[in-house]
PDB file of C-alpha atoms and ligand atoms in Angstrom:
ATOM      1  CA  MET A 291       8.784  22.475 -29.384  1.00 92.00           C
ATOM      2  CA  GLN A 292      11.553  22.552 -26.804  1.00 97.00           C
ATOM      3  CA  THR A 293      14.960  24.256 -26.856  1.00 97.00           C
ATOM      4  CA  THR A 294      18.116  22.793 -25.372  1.00 98.00           C
ATOM      5  CA  LEU A 295      21.647  24.132 -25.032  1.00 98.00           C
ATOM      6  CA  ALA A 296      24.280  22.021 -26.717  1.00 98.00           C
ATOM      7  CA  ILE A 297      28.031  22.509 -26.573  1.00 98.00           C
ATOM      8  CA  ILE A 298      30.591  20.933 -28.834  1.00 98.00           C
ATOM      9  CA  LYS A 299      33.512  20.887 -26.402  1.00 98.00           C
ATOM     10  CA  PRO A 300      37.160  21.748 -27.253  1.00 98.00           C
ATOM     11  CA  ASP A 301      38.081  18.115 -28.018  1.00 98.00           C
ATOM     12  CA  ALA A 302      35.434  17.912 -30.757  1.00 98.00           C
ATOM     13  CA  ALA A 303      35.217  21.481 -32.073  1.00 98.00           C
ATOM     14  CA  ASP A 304      37.170  20.522 -35.186  1.00 97.00           C
ATOM     15  CA  LYS A 305      34.525  17.843 -35.883  1.00 98.00           C
ATOM     16  CA  GLU A 306      31.747  20.452 -36.010  1.00 98.00           C
ATOM     17  CA  ASP A 307      30.820  19.668 -39.630  1.00 98.00           C
ATOM     18  CA  GLU A 308      30.329  15.940 -38.945  1.00 98.00           C
ATOM     19  CA  ILE A 309      28.371  16.677 -35.768  1.00 98.00           C
ATOM     20  CA  ALA A 310      26.243  19.325 -37.539  1.00 98.00           C
ATOM     21  CA  TRP A 311      25.342  16.746 -40.162  1.00 98.00           C
ATOM     22  CA  ARG A 312      24.247  14.317 -37.439  1.00 98.00           C
ATOM     23  CA  ILE A 313      22.241  17.092 -35.700  1.00 98.00           C
ATOM     24  CA  GLN A 314      20.410  17.791 -38.949  1.00 98.00           C
ATOM     25  CA  ARG A 315      19.811  14.105 -39.684  1.00 98.00           C
ATOM     26  CA  GLU A 316      18.316  13.576 -36.218  1.00 97.00           C
ATOM     27  CA  GLY A 317      15.751  16.321 -36.862  1.00 98.00           C
ATOM     28  CA  PHE A 318      17.021  19.167 -34.676  1.00 98.00           C
ATOM     29  CA  SER A 319      16.957  22.738 -35.938  1.00 98.00           C
ATOM     30  CA  VAL A 320      19.798  25.046 -35.005  1.00 98.00           C
ATOM     31  CA  LYS A 321      18.213  28.267 -33.715  1.00 97.00           C
ATOM     32  CA  MET A 322      21.443  29.961 -32.653  1.00 96.00           C
ATOM     33  CA  ARG A 323      25.171  29.246 -32.878  1.00 97.00           C
ATOM     34  CA  ARG A 324      28.327  30.815 -31.396  1.00 96.00           C
ATOM     35  CA  ARG A 325      31.935  29.716 -31.596  1.00 97.00           C
ATOM     36  CA  ILE A 326      33.825  31.075 -28.588  1.00 97.00           C
ATOM     37  CA  THR A 327      36.707  30.364 -26.258  1.00 98.00           C
ATOM     38  CA  LEU A 328      35.620  30.451 -22.621  1.00 97.00           C
ATOM     39  CA  THR A 329      37.612  32.294 -19.972  1.00 97.00           C
ATOM     40  CA  LYS A 330      38.328  30.510 -16.685  1.00 97.00           C
ATOM     41  CA  GLU A 331      35.723  32.744 -15.038  1.00 96.00           C
ATOM     42  CA  GLN A 332      33.039  31.907 -17.631  1.00 96.00           C
ATOM     43  CA  ALA A 333      33.702  28.150 -17.451  1.00 97.00           C
ATOM     44  CA  GLY A 334      33.658  28.316 -13.647  1.00 96.00           C
ATOM     45  CA  GLU A 335      30.333  30.110 -13.653  1.00 96.00           C
ATOM     46  CA  PHE A 336      28.799  27.777 -16.223  1.00 96.00           C
ATOM     47  CA  TYR A 337      29.784  24.718 -14.162  1.00 96.00           C
ATOM     48  CA  GLN A 338      29.062  26.324 -10.761  1.00 95.00           C
ATOM     49  CA  GLU A 339      27.038  23.253  -9.634  1.00 94.00           C
ATOM     50  CA  HIS A 340      30.270  21.221  -9.755  1.00 95.00           C
ATOM     51  CA  VAL A 341      32.378  23.543  -7.557  1.00 95.00           C
ATOM     52  CA  GLY A 342      34.162  21.427  -4.948  1.00 95.00           C
ATOM     53  CA  LYS A 343      33.939  18.147  -6.886  1.00 96.00           C
ATOM     54  CA  PRO A 344      37.227  16.331  -7.535  1.00 96.00           C
ATOM     55  CA  PHE A 345      37.008  16.798 -11.303  1.00 96.00           C
ATOM     56  CA  TYR A 346      36.090  20.516 -11.217  1.00 96.00           C
ATOM     57  CA  ALA A 347      39.586  21.971 -11.829  1.00 96.00           C
ATOM     58  CA  GLU A 348      40.253  19.496 -14.641  1.00 96.00           C
ATOM     59  CA  LEU A 349      36.854  20.298 -16.182  1.00 97.00           C
ATOM     60  CA  VAL A 350      37.484  24.074 -16.169  1.00 97.00           C
ATOM     61  CA  LYS A 351      40.986  23.560 -17.603  1.00 98.00           C
ATOM     62  CA  PHE A 352      39.586  21.364 -20.382  1.00 98.00           C
ATOM     63  CA  MET A 353      36.673  23.681 -21.212  1.00 98.00           C
ATOM     64  CA  THR A 354      39.039  26.665 -21.581  1.00 98.00           C
ATOM     65  CA  SER A 355      41.646  24.749 -23.618  1.00 98.00           C
ATOM     66  CA  GLY A 356      40.278  25.842 -27.016  1.00 98.00           C
ATOM     67  CA  PRO A 357      37.225  27.048 -28.886  1.00 98.00           C
ATOM     68  CA  ILE A 358      33.807  25.551 -28.256  1.00 98.00           C
ATOM     69  CA  VAL A 359      30.692  25.657 -30.425  1.00 98.00           C
ATOM     70  CA  VAL A 360      27.508  26.586 -28.552  1.00 98.00           C
ATOM     71  CA  LEU A 361      24.162  25.730 -30.136  1.00 98.00           C
ATOM     72  CA  ALA A 362      20.551  26.317 -29.194  1.00 97.00           C
ATOM     73  CA  LEU A 363      18.775  23.270 -30.638  1.00 98.00           C
ATOM     74  CA  GLN A 364      15.056  22.943 -31.139  1.00 98.00           C
ATOM     75  CA  LYS A 365      13.002  19.764 -31.466  1.00 98.00           C
ATOM     76  CA  PHE A 366      10.104  18.042 -29.702  1.00 98.00           C
ATOM     77  CA  HIS A 367      11.601  16.736 -26.436  1.00 98.00           C
ATOM     78  CA  ALA A 368      14.907  18.368 -27.441  1.00 98.00           C
ATOM     79  CA  ILE A 369      16.483  18.032 -23.979  1.00 98.00           C
ATOM     80  CA  GLU A 370      15.970  14.261 -23.724  1.00 98.00           C
ATOM     81  CA  GLU A 371      16.615  13.635 -27.426  1.00 98.00           C
ATOM     82  CA  TRP A 372      19.925  15.527 -27.415  1.00 98.00           C
ATOM     83  CA  ARG A 373      21.111  13.764 -24.259  1.00 98.00           C
ATOM     84  CA  LYS A 374      20.231  10.458 -25.908  1.00 98.00           C
ATOM     85  CA  LEU A 375      22.205  11.430 -29.013  1.00 98.00           C
ATOM     86  CA  ILE A 376      25.317  12.442 -27.026  1.00 98.00           C
ATOM     87  CA  GLY A 377      25.241   9.293 -24.828  1.00 98.00           C
ATOM     88  CA  PRO A 378      26.534   8.615 -21.294  1.00 98.00           C
ATOM     89  CA  THR A 379      28.959  11.059 -19.603  1.00 97.00           C
ATOM     90  CA  ASN A 380      31.884   8.633 -19.716  1.00 98.00           C
ATOM     91  CA  SER A 381      33.051   8.128 -23.310  1.00 98.00           C
ATOM     92  CA  HIS A 382      34.377   4.629 -22.516  1.00 98.00           C
ATOM     93  CA  LYS A 383      30.927   3.626 -21.273  1.00 98.00           C
ATOM     94  CA  ALA A 384      29.369   5.321 -24.297  1.00 98.00           C
ATOM     95  CA  ARG A 385      31.440   3.109 -26.619  1.00 98.00           C
ATOM     96  CA  GLU A 386      30.157   0.029 -24.779  1.00 98.00           C
ATOM     97  CA  THR A 387      26.485   0.963 -24.453  1.00 98.00           C
ATOM     98  CA  ALA A 388      25.771   3.531 -27.180  1.00 98.00           C
ATOM     99  CA  PRO A 389      28.388   3.079 -29.927  1.00 98.00           C
ATOM    100  CA  GLU A 390      26.690   5.479 -32.337  1.00 98.00           C
ATOM    101  CA  SER A 391      26.453   8.275 -29.750  1.00 98.00           C
ATOM    102  CA  LEU A 392      28.524  11.444 -30.173  1.00 98.00           C
ATOM    103  CA  ARG A 393      30.513  10.801 -27.000  1.00 98.00           C
ATOM    104  CA  ALA A 394      31.323   7.275 -28.196  1.00 98.00           C
ATOM    105  CA  LEU A 395      32.472   8.592 -31.547  1.00 98.00           C
ATOM    106  CA  TYR A 396      34.265  11.801 -30.540  1.00 98.00           C
ATOM    107  CA  GLY A 397      34.989  11.643 -26.782  1.00 98.00           C
ATOM    108  CA  THR A 398      38.019  10.221 -24.981  1.00 97.00           C
ATOM    109  CA  ASP A 399      37.170   9.684 -21.302  1.00 96.00           C
ATOM    110  CA  ASN A 400      35.040  10.957 -18.404  1.00 96.00           C
ATOM    111  CA  THR A 401      36.054  14.631 -18.753  1.00 96.00           C
ATOM    112  CA  ARG A 402      36.957  14.915 -22.433  1.00 98.00           C
ATOM    113  CA  ASN A 403      33.570  13.796 -23.663  1.00 98.00           C
ATOM    114  CA  ALA A 404      32.949  15.895 -26.787  1.00 98.00           C
ATOM    115  CA  CYS A 405      29.519  17.351 -26.014  1.00 98.00           C
ATOM    116  CA  HIS A 406      27.313  18.922 -23.379  1.00 98.00           C
ATOM    117  CA  GLY A 407      23.540  18.950 -23.130  1.00 98.00           C
ATOM    118  CA  SER A 408      21.188  20.673 -20.672  1.00 98.00           C
ATOM    119  CA  ASP A 409      19.692  18.223 -18.195  1.00 97.00           C
ATOM    120  CA  SER A 410      16.304  19.899 -17.520  1.00 97.00           C
ATOM    121  CA  PRO A 411      14.067  22.706 -18.801  1.00 97.00           C
ATOM    122  CA  LYS A 412      15.345  24.891 -15.939  1.00 97.00           C
ATOM    123  CA  SER A 413      18.997  24.247 -16.894  1.00 97.00           C
ATOM    124  CA  ALA A 414      18.201  24.825 -20.571  1.00 97.00           C
ATOM    125  CA  ASP A 415      16.696  28.251 -19.749  1.00 96.00           C
ATOM    126  CA  ARG A 416      19.701  29.196 -17.601  1.00 96.00           C
ATOM    127  CA  GLU A 417      22.214  27.966 -20.165  1.00 97.00           C
ATOM    128  CA  VAL A 418      20.530  29.621 -23.183  1.00 96.00           C
ATOM    129  CA  LEU A 419      20.437  32.851 -21.179  1.00 96.00           C
ATOM    130  CA  PHE A 420      24.107  32.385 -20.250  1.00 96.00           C
ATOM    131  CA  PHE A 421      25.279  32.133 -23.865  1.00 97.00           C
ATOM    132  CA  PHE A 422      22.617  33.941 -25.899  1.00 96.00           C
ATOM    133  CA  GLY A 423      21.049  36.420 -23.491  1.00 90.00           C
ATOM    134  CA  GLY A 424      17.783  34.530 -23.386  1.00 52.00           C
ATOM    135  CA  VAL A 425      16.848  35.001 -27.048  1.00 52.00           C
ATOM    136  CA  THR A 426      14.990  31.810 -27.930  1.00 49.00           C
ATOM    137  CA  SER A 427      12.757  32.821 -30.827  1.00 44.00           C
ATOM    138  CA  PRO A 428      13.892  32.385 -34.448  1.00 43.00           C
TER     139      PRO A 428
HETATM  140  P1  ATP B 280      27.104  17.709 -19.434  1.00 58.25           P
HETATM  141  O1  ATP B 280      26.618  18.540 -18.254  1.00 58.25           O
HETATM  142  O2  ATP B 280      28.426  18.185 -19.997  1.00 58.25           O
HETATM  143  O3  ATP B 280      26.081  17.480 -20.497  1.00 58.25           O
HETATM  144  P2  ATP B 280      26.646  15.340 -17.917  1.00 58.25           P
HETATM  145  O4  ATP B 280      25.335  15.909 -17.516  1.00 58.25           O
HETATM  146  O5  ATP B 280      26.680  14.007 -18.545  1.00 58.25           O
HETATM  147  O6  ATP B 280      27.443  16.275 -18.889  1.00 58.25           O
HETATM  148  P3  ATP B 280      27.685  16.288 -15.405  1.00 58.25           P
HETATM  149  O7  ATP B 280      27.555  15.395 -14.239  1.00 58.25           O
HETATM  150  O8  ATP B 280      26.780  17.489 -15.511  1.00 58.25           O
HETATM  151  O9  ATP B 280      27.625  15.381 -16.709  1.00 58.25           O
HETATM  152  O10 ATP B 280      29.188  16.790 -15.459  1.00 58.25           O
HETATM  153  C1  ATP B 280      29.589  17.857 -16.278  1.00 58.25           C
HETATM  154  C2  ATP B 280      30.869  17.494 -16.971  1.00 58.25           C
HETATM  155  O11 ATP B 280      31.882  17.289 -15.996  1.00 58.25           O
HETATM  156  C3  ATP B 280      30.818  16.188 -17.755  1.00 58.25           C
HETATM  157  O12 ATP B 280      30.283  16.318 -19.044  1.00 58.25           O
HETATM  158  C4  ATP B 280      32.289  15.808 -17.792  1.00 58.25           C
HETATM  159  O13 ATP B 280      32.995  16.586 -18.773  1.00 58.25           O
HETATM  160  C5  ATP B 280      32.752  16.225 -16.403  1.00 58.25           C
HETATM  161  N1  ATP B 280      32.622  15.116 -15.429  1.00 58.25           N
HETATM  162  C6  ATP B 280      31.484  14.679 -14.843  1.00 58.25           C
HETATM  163  N2  ATP B 280      31.714  13.663 -13.993  1.00 58.25           N
HETATM  164  C7  ATP B 280      33.036  13.457 -14.033  1.00 58.25           C
HETATM  165  C8  ATP B 280      33.921  12.554 -13.358  1.00 58.25           C
HETATM  166  N3  ATP B 280      33.466  11.661 -12.474  1.00 58.25           N
HETATM  167  N4  ATP B 280      35.230  12.601 -13.655  1.00 58.25           N
HETATM  168  C9  ATP B 280      35.715  13.508 -14.536  1.00 58.25           C
HETATM  169  N5  ATP B 280      34.953  14.407 -15.197  1.00 58.25           N
HETATM  170  C10 ATP B 280      33.632  14.375 -14.949  1.00 58.25           C
END
């Protein structure tokens, strides 16, 4: 079993019930859940790898614009499976190439893209620690 960190971003937080249904149907179990509103400092720290990129300020502004839902999801190959379920970063591309993906269904563009997913086991560990203090057992 693997754990990944999923975020339902501010643009899709009000669709949590629909997304939760999809998460369940795709065979993930929700180990932990928090609904929070990030401060600018927290969003900046979470996305520290993007500091200096042209979209960084817009990303931090978006991620602090309302509540988010943070989930620790468990499944075999959870990291890859969740990234497959959310689809490509750009929601326009997602609608073309993965129309059933969460970003195709709930995202708007390249920044407002509904969901986040850890991109490696190392990121998943860091991100679970960031939001849940590293508690990964049931
Ligand atoms: P995430 O990390 O949220 O799962 P990702 O791995 O697909 O998404 P990253 O490259 O890690 O994408 O970028 C983090 C977030 O920054 C993206 O989800 C998106 O909201 C925003 N972003 C990434 N690239 C761009 C871009 N070129 N223009 C605008 N926003 C972007």
